[in-house]
XYZ file of C-alpha atoms in Angstrom:
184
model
C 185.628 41.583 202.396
C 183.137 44.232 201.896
C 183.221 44.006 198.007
C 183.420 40.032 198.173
C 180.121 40.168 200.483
C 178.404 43.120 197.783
C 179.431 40.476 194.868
C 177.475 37.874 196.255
C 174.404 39.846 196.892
C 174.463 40.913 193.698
C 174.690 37.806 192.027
C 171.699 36.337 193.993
C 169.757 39.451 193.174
C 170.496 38.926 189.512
C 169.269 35.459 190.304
C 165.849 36.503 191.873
C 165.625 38.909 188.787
C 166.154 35.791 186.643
C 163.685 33.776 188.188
C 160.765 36.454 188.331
C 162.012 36.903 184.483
C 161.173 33.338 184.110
C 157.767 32.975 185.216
C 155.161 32.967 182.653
C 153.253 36.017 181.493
C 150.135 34.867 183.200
C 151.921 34.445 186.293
C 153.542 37.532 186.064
C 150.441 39.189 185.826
C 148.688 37.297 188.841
C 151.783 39.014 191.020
C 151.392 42.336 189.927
C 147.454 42.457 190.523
C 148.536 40.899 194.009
C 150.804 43.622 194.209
C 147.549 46.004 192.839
C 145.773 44.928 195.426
C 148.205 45.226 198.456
C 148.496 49.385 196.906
C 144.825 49.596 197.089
C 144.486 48.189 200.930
C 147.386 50.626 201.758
C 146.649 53.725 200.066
C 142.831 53.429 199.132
C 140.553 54.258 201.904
C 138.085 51.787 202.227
C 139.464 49.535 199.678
C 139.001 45.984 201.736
C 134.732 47.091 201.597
C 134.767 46.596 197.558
C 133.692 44.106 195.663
C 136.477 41.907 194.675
C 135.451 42.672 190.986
C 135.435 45.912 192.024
C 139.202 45.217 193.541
C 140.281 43.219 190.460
C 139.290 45.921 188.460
C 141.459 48.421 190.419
C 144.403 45.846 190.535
C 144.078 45.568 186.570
C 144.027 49.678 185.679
C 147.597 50.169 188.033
C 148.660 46.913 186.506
C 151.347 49.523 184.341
C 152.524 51.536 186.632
C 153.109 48.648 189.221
C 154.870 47.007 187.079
C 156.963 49.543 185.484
C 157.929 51.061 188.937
C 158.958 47.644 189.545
C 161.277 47.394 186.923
C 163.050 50.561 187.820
C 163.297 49.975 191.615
C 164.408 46.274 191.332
C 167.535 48.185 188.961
C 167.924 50.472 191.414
C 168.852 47.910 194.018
C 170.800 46.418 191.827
C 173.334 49.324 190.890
C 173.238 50.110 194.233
C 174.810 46.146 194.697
C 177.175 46.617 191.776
C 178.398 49.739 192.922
C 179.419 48.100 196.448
C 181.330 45.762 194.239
C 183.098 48.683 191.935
C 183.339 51.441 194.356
C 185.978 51.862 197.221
C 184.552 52.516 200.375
C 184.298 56.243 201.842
C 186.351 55.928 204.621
C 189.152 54.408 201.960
C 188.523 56.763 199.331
C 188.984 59.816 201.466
C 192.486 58.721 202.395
C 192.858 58.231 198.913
C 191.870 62.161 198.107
C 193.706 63.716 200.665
C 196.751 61.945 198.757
C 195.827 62.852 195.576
C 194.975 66.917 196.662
C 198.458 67.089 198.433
C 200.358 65.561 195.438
C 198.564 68.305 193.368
C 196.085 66.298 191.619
C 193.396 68.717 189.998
C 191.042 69.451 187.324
C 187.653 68.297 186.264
C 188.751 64.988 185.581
C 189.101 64.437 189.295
C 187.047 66.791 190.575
C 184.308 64.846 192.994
C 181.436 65.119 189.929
C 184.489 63.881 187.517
C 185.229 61.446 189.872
C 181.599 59.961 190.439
C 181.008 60.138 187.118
C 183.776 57.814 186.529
C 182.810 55.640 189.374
C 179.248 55.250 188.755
C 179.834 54.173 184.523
C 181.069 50.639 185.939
C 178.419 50.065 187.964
C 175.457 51.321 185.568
C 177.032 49.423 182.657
C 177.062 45.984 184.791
C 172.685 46.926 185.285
C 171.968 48.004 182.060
C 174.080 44.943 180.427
C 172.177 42.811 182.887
C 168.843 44.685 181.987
C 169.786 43.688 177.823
C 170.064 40.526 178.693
C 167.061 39.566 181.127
C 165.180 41.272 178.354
C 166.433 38.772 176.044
C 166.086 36.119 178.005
C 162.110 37.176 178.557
C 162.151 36.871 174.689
C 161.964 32.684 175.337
C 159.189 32.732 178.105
C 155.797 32.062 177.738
C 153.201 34.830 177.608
C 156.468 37.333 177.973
C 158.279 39.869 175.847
C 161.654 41.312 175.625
C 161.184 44.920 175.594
C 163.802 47.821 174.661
C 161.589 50.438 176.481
C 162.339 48.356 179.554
C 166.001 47.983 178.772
C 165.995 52.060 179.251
C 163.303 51.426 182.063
C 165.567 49.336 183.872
C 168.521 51.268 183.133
C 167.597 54.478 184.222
C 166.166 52.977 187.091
C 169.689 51.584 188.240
C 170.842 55.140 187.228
C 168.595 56.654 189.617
C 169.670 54.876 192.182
C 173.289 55.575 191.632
C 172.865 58.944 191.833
C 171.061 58.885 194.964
C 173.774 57.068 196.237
C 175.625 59.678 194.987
C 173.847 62.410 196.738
C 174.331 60.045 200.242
C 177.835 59.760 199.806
C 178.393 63.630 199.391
C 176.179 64.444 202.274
C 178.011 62.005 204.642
C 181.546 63.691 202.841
C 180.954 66.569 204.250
C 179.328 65.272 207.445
C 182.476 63.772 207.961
C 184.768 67.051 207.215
C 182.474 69.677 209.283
C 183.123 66.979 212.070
C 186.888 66.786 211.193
C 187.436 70.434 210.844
C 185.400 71.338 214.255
C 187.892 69.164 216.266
C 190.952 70.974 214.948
């Protein structure tokens, strides 16, 4: 249930990728000065006293950075989604080492950075894949360009958030053991 329920929110989020994709480089660049704007009311001091030149003009110099931190965190989220499709839950997989340790399983190969390794290449693949082709696809829109640097953009951005993931999962591992160890 919990992998049918990750599938479909991964699917729609490749959707909303898709349509954002779709919109027209003018368009797209109307959202990110919104978006240049909304940064400069948050994080400038006195930002909503300038000039709206003067705000445009702001907007348009972070236009790069918005929109490249936007590439990597909207891959993020989505290896994050694909690896609640691919990955077996904690609670599951733990039952799954304990098995594994007492039947003598060992070596790097299934060691826990073996073993994420391994899990996370599904996941990753399924972003960067889906990074190629949205990339592709921007190649037919209007005032847009398919870009390789954004390919790796994208794909280390999904990346990054595996491997936070990563980091969460190990930290509520051995949340889980101290807890299971102090009531023995």
């Amino acid at each position: 249930m919990r992998r049918s329920v990750f599938f479909i929110l991964m699917l729609l989020w490749m959707a909303g990728i898709f349509v954002f994709s779709s919109r027209s480089g003018d368009e797209s660049a109307e959202d990110s000065y919104f978006v240049g704007a909304m940064v400069g009311d948050f994080f400038v001091p006195g930002f909503d006293e300038w000039s709206p030149e003067k705000q445009q003009e702001f907007a348009e110099k972070i236009d790069h950075p918005v929109r490249k931190t936007a590439h990597a965190a909207e891959y993020a989220v989505l290896g994050l989604l694909a690896a609640g499709v691919c990955i077996p839950s904690i609670a599951s997989r733990s039952d799954e080492n304990e098995i594994q340790e007492e039947a003598g399983y060992g070596g790097f190969i299934n060691s826990r950075v073996g073993k994420a390794g391994k899990e996370l290449l599904v996941p990753w693949v399924i972003a960067a894949a889906y990074a190629a082709t949205d990339e592709f696809h921007q190649l037919f829109v209007p005032g847009r360009s398919g870009q390789i640097s954004d390919v790796v953009l994208d794909s280390a951005g999904a990346l990054a958030g595996l491997l936070i993931l990563t980091v969460v999962r190990g930290i509520m591992k051995n949340r889980r053991n101290r807890v299971k160890n102090s009531t023995e």
